[in-house]
Coordinates of C-alpha atoms in Angstrom, one line a residue:
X15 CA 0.0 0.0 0.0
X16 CA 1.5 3.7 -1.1
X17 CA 1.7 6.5 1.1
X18 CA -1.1 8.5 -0.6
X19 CA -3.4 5.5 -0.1
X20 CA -2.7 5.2 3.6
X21 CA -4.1 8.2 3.9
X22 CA -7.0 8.1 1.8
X23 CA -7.9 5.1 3.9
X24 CA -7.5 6.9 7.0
X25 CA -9.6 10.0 5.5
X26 CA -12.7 7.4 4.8
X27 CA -12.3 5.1 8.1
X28 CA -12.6 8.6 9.9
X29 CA -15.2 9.3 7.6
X30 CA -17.4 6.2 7.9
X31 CA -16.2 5.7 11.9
X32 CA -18.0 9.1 12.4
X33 CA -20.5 9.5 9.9
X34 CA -21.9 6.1 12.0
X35 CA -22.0 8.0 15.0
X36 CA -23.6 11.5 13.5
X37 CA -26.2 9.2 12.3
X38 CA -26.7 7.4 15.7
X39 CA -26.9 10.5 17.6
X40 CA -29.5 12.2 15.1
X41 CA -31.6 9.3 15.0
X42 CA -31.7 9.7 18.8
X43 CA -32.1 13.2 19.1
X44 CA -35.4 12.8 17.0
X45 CA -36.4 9.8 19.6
X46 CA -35.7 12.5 22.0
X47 CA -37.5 15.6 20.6
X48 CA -40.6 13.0 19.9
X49 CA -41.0 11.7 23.2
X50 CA -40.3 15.7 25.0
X51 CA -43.4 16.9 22.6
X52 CA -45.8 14.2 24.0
X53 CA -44.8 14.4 27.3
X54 CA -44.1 18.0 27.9
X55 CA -45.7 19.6 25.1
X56 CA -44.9 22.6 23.4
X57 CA -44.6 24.4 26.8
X58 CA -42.0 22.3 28.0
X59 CA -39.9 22.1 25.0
X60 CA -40.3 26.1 24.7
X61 CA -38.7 26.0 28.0
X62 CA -36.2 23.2 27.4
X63 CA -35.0 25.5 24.5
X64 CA -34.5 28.5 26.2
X65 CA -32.9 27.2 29.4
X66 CA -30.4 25.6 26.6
X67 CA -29.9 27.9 24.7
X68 CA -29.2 31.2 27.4
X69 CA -26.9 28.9 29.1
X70 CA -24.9 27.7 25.7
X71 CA -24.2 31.3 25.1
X72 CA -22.2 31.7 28.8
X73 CA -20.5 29.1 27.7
X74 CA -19.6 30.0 24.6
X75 CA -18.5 33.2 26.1
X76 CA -16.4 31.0 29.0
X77 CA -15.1 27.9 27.9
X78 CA -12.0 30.0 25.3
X79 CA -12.4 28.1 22.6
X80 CA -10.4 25.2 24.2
X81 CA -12.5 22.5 22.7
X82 CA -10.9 23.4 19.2
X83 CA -7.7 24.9 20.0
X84 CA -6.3 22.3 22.3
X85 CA -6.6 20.0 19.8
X86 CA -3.5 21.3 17.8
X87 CA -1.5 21.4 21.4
X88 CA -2.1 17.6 22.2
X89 CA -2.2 16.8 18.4
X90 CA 1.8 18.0 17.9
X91 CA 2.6 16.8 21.1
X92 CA 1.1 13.1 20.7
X93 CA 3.3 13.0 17.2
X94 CA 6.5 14.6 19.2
X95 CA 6.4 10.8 20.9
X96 CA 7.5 12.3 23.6
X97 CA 5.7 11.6 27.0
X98 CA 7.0 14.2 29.0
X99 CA 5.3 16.4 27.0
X100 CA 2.2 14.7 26.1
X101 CA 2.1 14.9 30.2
X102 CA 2.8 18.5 30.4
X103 CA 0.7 19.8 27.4
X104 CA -2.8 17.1 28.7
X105 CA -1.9 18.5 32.4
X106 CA -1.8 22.1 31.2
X107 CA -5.1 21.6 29.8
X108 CA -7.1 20.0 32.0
X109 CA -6.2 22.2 34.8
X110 CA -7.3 25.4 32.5
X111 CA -10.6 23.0 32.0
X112 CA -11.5 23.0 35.2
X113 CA -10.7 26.6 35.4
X114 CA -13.3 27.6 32.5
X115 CA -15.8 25.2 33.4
X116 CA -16.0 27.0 37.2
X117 CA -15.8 30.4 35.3
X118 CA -19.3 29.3 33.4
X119 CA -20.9 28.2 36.4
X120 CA -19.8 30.8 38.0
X121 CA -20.9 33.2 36.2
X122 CA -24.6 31.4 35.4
X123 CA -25.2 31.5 39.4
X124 CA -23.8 35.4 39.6
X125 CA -26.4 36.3 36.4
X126 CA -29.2 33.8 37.2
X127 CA -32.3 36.8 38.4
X128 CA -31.1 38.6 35.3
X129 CA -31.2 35.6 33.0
X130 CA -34.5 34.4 34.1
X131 CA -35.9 38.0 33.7
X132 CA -34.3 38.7 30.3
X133 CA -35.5 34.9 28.9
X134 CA -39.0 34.4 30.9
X135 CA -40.1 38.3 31.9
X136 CA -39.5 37.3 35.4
X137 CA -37.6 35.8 37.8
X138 CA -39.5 32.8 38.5
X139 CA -36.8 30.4 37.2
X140 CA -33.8 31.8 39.1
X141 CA -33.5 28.7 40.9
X142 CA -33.5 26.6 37.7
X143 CA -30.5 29.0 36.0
X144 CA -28.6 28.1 39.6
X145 CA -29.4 24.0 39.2
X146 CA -28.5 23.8 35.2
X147 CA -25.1 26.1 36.1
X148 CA -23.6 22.9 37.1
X149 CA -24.7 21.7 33.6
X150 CA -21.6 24.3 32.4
X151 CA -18.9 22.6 34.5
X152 CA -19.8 18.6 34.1
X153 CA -20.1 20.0 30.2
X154 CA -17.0 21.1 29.7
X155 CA -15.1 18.4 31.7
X156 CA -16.4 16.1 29.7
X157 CA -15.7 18.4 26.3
X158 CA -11.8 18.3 27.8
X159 CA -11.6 14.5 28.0
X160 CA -13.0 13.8 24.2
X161 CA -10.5 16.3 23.2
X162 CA -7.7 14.4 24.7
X163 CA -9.1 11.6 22.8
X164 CA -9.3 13.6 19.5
X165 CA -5.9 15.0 20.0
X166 CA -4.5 11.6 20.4
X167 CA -5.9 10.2 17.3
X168 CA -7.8 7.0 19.6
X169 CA -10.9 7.7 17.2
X170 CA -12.5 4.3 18.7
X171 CA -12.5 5.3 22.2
X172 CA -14.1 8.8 20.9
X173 CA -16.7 7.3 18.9
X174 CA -17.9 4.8 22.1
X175 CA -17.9 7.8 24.3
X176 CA -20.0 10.0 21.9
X177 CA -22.3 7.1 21.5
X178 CA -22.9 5.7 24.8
X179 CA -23.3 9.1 26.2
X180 CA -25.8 10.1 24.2
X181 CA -28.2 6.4 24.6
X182 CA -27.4 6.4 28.3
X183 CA -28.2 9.9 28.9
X184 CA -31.5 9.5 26.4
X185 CA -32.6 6.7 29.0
X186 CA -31.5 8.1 31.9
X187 CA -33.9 11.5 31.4
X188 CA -37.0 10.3 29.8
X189 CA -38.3 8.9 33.0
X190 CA -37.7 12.1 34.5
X191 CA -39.7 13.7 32.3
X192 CA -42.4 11.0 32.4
X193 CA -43.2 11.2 36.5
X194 CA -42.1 14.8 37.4
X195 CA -42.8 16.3 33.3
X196 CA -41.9 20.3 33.8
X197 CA -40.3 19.4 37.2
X198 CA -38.1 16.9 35.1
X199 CA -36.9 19.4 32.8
X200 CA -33.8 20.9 35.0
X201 CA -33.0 17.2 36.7
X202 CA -32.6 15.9 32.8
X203 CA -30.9 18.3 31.6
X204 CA -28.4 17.6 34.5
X205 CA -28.3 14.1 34.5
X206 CA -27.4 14.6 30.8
X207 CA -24.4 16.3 31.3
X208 CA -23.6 14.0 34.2
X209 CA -23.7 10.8 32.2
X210 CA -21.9 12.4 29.2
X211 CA -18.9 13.2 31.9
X212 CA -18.7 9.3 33.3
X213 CA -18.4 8.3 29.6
X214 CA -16.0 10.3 28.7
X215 CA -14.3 9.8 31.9
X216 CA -14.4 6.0 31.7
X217 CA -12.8 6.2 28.0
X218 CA -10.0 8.7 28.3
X219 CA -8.7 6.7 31.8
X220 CA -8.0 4.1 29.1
X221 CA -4.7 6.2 27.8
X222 CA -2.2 6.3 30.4
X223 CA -1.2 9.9 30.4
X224 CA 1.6 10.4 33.5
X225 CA -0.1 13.1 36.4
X226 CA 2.8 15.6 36.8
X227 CA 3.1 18.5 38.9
X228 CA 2.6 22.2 37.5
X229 CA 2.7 25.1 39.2
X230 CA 0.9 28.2 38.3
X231 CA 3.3 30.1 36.2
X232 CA 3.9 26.8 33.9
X233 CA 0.4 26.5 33.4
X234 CA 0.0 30.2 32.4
X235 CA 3.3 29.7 29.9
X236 CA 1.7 26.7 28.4
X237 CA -1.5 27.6 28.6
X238 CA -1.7 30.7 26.9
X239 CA -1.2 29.7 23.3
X240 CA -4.5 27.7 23.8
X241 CA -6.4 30.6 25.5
X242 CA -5.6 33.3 23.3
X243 CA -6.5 31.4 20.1
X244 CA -9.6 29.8 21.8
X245 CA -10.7 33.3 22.9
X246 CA -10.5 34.2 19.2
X247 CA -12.2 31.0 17.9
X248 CA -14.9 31.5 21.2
X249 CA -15.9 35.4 19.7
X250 CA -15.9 34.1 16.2
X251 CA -18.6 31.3 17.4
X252 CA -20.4 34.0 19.1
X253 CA -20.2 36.7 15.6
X254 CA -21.4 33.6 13.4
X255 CA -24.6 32.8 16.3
X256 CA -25.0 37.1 16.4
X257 CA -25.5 37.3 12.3
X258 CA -27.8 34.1 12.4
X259 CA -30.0 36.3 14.7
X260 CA -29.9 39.0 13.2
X261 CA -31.0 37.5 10.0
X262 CA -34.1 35.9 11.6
X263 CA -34.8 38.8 13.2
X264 CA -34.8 40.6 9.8
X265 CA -37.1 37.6 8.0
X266 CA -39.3 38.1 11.0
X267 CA -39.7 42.1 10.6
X268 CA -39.7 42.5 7.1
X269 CA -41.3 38.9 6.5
X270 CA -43.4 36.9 9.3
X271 CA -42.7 34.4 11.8
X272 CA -44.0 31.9 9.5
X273 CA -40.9 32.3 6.8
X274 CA -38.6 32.3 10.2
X275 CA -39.6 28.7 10.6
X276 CA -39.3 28.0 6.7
X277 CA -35.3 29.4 6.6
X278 CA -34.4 27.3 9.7
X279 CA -36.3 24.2 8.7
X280 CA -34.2 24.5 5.6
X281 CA -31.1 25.3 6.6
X282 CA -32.0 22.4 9.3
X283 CA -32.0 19.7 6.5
X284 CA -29.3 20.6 4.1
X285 CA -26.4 21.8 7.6
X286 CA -28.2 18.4 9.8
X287 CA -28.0 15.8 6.8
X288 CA -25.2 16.9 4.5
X289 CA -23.5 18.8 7.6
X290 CA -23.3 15.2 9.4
X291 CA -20.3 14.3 6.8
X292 CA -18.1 17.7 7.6
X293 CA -18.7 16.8 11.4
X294 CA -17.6 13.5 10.9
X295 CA -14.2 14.8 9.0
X296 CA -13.1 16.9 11.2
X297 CA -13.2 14.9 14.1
X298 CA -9.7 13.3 12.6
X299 CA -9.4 15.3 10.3
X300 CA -8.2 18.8 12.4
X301 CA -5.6 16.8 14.3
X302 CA -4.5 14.9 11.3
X303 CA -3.9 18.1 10.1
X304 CA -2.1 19.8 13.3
X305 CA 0.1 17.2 13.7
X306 CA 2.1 18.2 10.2
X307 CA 1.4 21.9 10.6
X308 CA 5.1 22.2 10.7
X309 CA 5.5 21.4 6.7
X310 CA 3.9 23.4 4.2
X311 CA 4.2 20.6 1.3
X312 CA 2.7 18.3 3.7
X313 CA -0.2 20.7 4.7
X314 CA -1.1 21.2 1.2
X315 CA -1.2 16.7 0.7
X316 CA -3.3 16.2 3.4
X317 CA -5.9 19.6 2.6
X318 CA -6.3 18.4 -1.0
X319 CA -6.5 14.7 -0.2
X320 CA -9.5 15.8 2.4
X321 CA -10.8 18.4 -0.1
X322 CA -11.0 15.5 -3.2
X323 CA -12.5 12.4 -0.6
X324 CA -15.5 15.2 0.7
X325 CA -16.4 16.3 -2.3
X326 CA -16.4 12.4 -3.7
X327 CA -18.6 11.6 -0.7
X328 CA -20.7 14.4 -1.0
X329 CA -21.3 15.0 -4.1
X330 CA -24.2 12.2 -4.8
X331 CA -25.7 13.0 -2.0
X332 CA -26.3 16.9 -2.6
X333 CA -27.1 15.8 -6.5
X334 CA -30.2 13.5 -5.3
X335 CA -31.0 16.9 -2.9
X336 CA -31.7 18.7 -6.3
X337 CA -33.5 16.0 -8.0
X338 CA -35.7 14.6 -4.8
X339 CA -35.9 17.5 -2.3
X340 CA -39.5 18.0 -2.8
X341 CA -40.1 14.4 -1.8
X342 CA -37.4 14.6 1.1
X343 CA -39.2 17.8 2.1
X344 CA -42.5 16.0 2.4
X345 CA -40.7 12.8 4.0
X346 CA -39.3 15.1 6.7
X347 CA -41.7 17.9 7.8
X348 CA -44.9 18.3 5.2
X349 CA -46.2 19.6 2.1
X350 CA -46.6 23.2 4.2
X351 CA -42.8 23.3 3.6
X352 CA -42.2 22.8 -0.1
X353 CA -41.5 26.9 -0.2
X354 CA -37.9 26.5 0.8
X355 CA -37.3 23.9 -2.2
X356 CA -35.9 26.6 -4.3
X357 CA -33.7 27.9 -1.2
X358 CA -32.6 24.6 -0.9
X359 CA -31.0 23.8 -4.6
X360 CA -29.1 27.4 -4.6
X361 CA -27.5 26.1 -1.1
X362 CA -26.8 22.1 -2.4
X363 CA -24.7 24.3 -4.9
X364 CA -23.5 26.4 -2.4
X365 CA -22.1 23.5 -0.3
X366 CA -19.8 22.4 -3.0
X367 CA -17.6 25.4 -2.2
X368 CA -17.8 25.0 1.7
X369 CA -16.9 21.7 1.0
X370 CA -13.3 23.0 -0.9
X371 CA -13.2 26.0 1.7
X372 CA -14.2 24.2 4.6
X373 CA -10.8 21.5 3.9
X374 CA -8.6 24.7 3.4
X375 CA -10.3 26.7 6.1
X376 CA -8.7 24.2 8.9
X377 CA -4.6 25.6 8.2
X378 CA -5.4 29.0 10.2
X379 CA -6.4 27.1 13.0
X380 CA -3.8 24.1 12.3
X381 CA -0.8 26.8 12.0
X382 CA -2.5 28.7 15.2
X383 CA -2.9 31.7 13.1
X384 CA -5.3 32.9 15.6
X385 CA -5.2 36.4 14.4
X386 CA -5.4 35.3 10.9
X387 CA -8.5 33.2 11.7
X388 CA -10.9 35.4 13.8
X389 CA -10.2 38.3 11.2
X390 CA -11.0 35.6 8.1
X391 CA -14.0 34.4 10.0
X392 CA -15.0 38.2 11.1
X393 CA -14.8 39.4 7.6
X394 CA -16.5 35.8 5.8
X395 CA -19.5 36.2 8.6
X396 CA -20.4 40.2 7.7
X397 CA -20.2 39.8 3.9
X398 CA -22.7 36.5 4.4
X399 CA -24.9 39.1 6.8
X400 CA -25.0 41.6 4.4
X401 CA -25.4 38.8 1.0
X402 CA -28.8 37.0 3.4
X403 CA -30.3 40.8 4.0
X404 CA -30.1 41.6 0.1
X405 CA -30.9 38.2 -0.9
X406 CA -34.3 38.0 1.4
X407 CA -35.1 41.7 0.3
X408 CA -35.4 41.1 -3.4
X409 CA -35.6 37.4 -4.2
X410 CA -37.3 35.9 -0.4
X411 CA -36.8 32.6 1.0
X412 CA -34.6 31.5 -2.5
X413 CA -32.4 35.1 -2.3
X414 CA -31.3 33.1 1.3
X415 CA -30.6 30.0 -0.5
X416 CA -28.8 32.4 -3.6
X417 CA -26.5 34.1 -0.7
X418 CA -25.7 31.1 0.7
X419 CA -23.9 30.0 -2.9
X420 CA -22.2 33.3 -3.7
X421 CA -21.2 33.7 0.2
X422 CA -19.5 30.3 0.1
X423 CA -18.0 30.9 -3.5
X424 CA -16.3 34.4 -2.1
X425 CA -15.2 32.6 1.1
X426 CA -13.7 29.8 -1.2
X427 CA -11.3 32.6 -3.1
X428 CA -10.9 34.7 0.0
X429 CA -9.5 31.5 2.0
X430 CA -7.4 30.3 -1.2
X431 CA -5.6 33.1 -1.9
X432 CA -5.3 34.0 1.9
X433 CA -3.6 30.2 2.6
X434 CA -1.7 30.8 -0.9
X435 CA 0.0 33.4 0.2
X436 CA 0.8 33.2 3.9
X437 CA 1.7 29.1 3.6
X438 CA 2.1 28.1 -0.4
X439 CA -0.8 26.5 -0.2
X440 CA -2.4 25.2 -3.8
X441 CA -5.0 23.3 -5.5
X442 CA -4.0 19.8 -6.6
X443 CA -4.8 18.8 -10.7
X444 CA -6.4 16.0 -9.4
X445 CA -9.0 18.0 -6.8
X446 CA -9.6 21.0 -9.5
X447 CA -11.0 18.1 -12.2
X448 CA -13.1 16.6 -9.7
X449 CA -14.4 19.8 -8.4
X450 CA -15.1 21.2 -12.2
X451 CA -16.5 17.4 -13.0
X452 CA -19.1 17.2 -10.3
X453 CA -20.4 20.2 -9.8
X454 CA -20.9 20.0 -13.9
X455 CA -23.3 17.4 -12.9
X456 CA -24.8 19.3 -10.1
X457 CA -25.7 22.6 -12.2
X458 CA -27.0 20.5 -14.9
X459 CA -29.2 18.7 -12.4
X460 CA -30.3 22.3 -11.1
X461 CA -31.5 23.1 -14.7
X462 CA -33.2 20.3 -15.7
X463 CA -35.2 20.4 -12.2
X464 CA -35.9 24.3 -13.3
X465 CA -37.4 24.0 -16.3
X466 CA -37.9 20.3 -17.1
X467 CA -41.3 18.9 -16.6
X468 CA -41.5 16.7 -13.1
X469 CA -41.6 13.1 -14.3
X470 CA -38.8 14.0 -17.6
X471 CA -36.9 15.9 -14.7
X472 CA -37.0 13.1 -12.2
X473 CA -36.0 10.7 -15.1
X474 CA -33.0 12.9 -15.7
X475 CA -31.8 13.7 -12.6
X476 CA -31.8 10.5 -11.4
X477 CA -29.5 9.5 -14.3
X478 CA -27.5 12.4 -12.9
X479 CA -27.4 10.7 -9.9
X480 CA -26.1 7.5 -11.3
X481 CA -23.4 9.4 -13.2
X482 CA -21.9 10.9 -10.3
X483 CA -22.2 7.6 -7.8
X484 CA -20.3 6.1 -10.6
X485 CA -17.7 8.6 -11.0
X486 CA -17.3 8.9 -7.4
X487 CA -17.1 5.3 -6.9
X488 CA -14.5 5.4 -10.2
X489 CA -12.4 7.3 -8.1
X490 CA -12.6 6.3 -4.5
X491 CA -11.2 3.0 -5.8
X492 CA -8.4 4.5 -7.5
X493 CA -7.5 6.1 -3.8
X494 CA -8.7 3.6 -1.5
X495 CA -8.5 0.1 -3.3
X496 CA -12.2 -0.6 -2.5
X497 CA -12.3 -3.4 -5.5
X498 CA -9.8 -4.9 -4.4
X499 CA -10.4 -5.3 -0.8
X500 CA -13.7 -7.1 -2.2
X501 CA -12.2 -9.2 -4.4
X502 CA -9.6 -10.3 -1.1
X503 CA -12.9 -10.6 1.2
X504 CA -14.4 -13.1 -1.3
X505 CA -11.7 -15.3 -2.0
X506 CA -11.3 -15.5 1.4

């Protein structure tokens, strides 16, 4: 087996490893969200959501970032091979865990009466705030020991802890919410976090790392690589959440409520279904990346090789978006929500340039150009603001799906020449041909679904499908060997 195919292989068993476990955890987050509607109704889950989502934004605002940045640190230090400072780096870091994850709580039991009167009108759940707090701290231990996992590359371990968390915490609430219903909101939400921490406990114990002593100053000298560039990454999080709202708020003024719900239901299909594979990536994929951030050549192999497998993977899938979405639509939510069909081909379009930005995107934060990134992300985030505003004031629901295409096609150029000039960075032959190839297909499926007739169209597309399944299949094999692997399996 070459080099290059090594790596292809590990690209796809990533790939697949987590792709398995986005698909897990979906499948019981919609067990979940089925059985809160019957038991709590749309009360409880309206309170559910806004006890979640007040307290995720004091934790975006205290937990630095570390979850990404740190990742780099442990990633460079796990390919060093050297234990001493695979100890020092995992030491630094889970101290400056513990020391976020008491700053969030912290601060959520300081800010409770305010939070319950800006998110409820009064301060009736001021106790609750207090109780979830603690949601902050078990939360972000248990972020620290997945990334220790992700930094080290033991992608099994991560994948058990991901998935047992989430079924164990699924069975652990429901009862609460099926004797104490409202009452049971605050105790699940808890007991959630609680069971996520034990799992990731249990499967990070299972890499030795050596406890060493650190006193303050070493900490502070380690540590502030990771808190500087996870206080950027932490603000950029927050800008990218701020122009989301500001957008809805915008469809709700100048639009209803009613098209509110259509853009996020949307948005919720093509970032939940197609955004499942990018999640999956860069689990291994960020690391991966860190741990040759040192070489330029070798940054640009491992970017391109992630760049050609996601858009192989991809590309079928957002093809049979264009052709079928109508019926996918339907299949998910109902006919009241075939208005966002047209929104939705402009962004299956759209996502074949996050899928070549998104694999470049990653050397800011692999290089810890933390500078580089937040001002990249700052910049990329106001121009999409201002494209979504424009877009829903002349064209609607579709002008969002529009912007969404030419945001991702300016980001695309804007990180490309960005990583060309500050690391060397290019675009492979072999990437730019099957870029140019598939999205061929994709445009030509957009057409035919535009002004063919629906059962010529379906007819059509589907053979566009085919195409492009075969092509990506062509291909994979030529990277991965998959033809031969089956031919081995069979004769033996």
């Amino acid at each position: 087996m070459t080099d290059q195919q090594s790596s292809y292989r590990q690209i796809m068993k990533a790939t697949s490893l987590f792709g398995g476990v986005q698909v897990i955890n979906i499948i019981l987050q919609i067990i979940r969200s089925k059985f809160i509607a019957i038991l709590l109704g749309p009360e409880g889950m309206g309170i559910m959501g806004l006890l979640t989502s007040t307290i995720g934004i004091i934790s975006s605002m205290t937990n630095f970032g570390l979850g990404t940045s740190a990742v780099k640190d442990i990633a460079a230090a796990n390919i060093s091979e050297d234990n001493n400072r695979i100890s020092l780096i995992v030491n630094v870091f889970r101290r400056l865990v513990w020391l976020t994850g008491l700053l969030g709580m912290l601060l959520a039991i300081i800010l409770s009466p305010w939070l319950s009167q800006v998110t409820f009108g009064n301060r009736n759940y001021t106790l609750a705030f207090i109780w979830v707090s603690t949601s902050l701290l078990f939360n972000q231990l248990s972020s620290g020991q997945l990334v220790v996992l992700q930094g080290m590359r033991q992608l099994k371990y991560l994948a058990k802890a991901n998935i047992a968390g989430s079924a164990l915490g699924l069975i652990v609430t429901l009862p609460l919410y099926y004797f104490y219903r409202l009452d049971g909101i605050v105790p699940g939400l808890i007991g959630t976090a609680i069971v996520s921490l034990l799992f990731s406990k249990f499967y990070s114990r299972k890499i030795y790392i050596r406890p060493i002593k650190i006193s303050s100053i070493q900490t502070f000298e380690e540590g502030k690589s990771m808190l500087r560039m996870g206080f950027l990454i932490s603000i950029s999080g927050l800008l990218s959440v701020g122009a989301s709202y500001l957008v809805r708020i915008f469809i709700s003024r100048t639009g209803s409520v009613e098209q509110v719900g259509l853009y996020t239901a949307g948005f919720a299909i093509i970032n939940t279904y197609v955004g499942l594979i990018f999640n999956a990536m860069a689990t291994d994929y960020y690391p991966r990346l860190s741990a040759v951030a040192y070489d330029n050549k070798l940054c640009k192999q491992s970017i391109n090789h992630q760049a050609e497998i996601a858009l192989l993977v991809l590309a079928p899938i957002l093809i049979i978006f264009l052709v079928f979405i109508k019926w996918i639509i339907i299949l998910l939510y109902s006919q009241q929500f075939i208005a966002v069909s047209s929104m939705i081909y402009w962004a299956a379009l759209g996502m074949f340039f996050k899928a070549a930005s998104w694999s470049i995107s990653f050397i800011f934060l692999a290089k810890g150009t933390s500078k580089l990134y937040f001002w990249n992300e700052l910049s990329a985030n106001f121009i999409t603001l201002i494209l979504n505003i424009i877009g829903y004031h002349f064209w609607g629901l579709t002008g969002l799906g529009f912007s969404f295409a030419v945001g991702y096609l300016l980001y695309f150029f804007q990180v490309l020449i960005i990583s060309r000039i500050k690391f060397e960075f290019s675009l492979d032959h072999d990437f730019i041909k099957i870029f140019l190839f598939q999205i061929g297909l994709a445009i030509l499926a957009f057409l035919i679904i535009t002004y063919f007739n629906k059962h010529s169209s379906y007819l059509a597309g589907s053979l566009l499908v085919g195409v492009s399944g075969w092509y990506s299949m062509k291909e994979l094999d030529k990277r991965l060997g998959i033809l031969s692997l089956l031919k081995n399996y069979w004769r033996n």
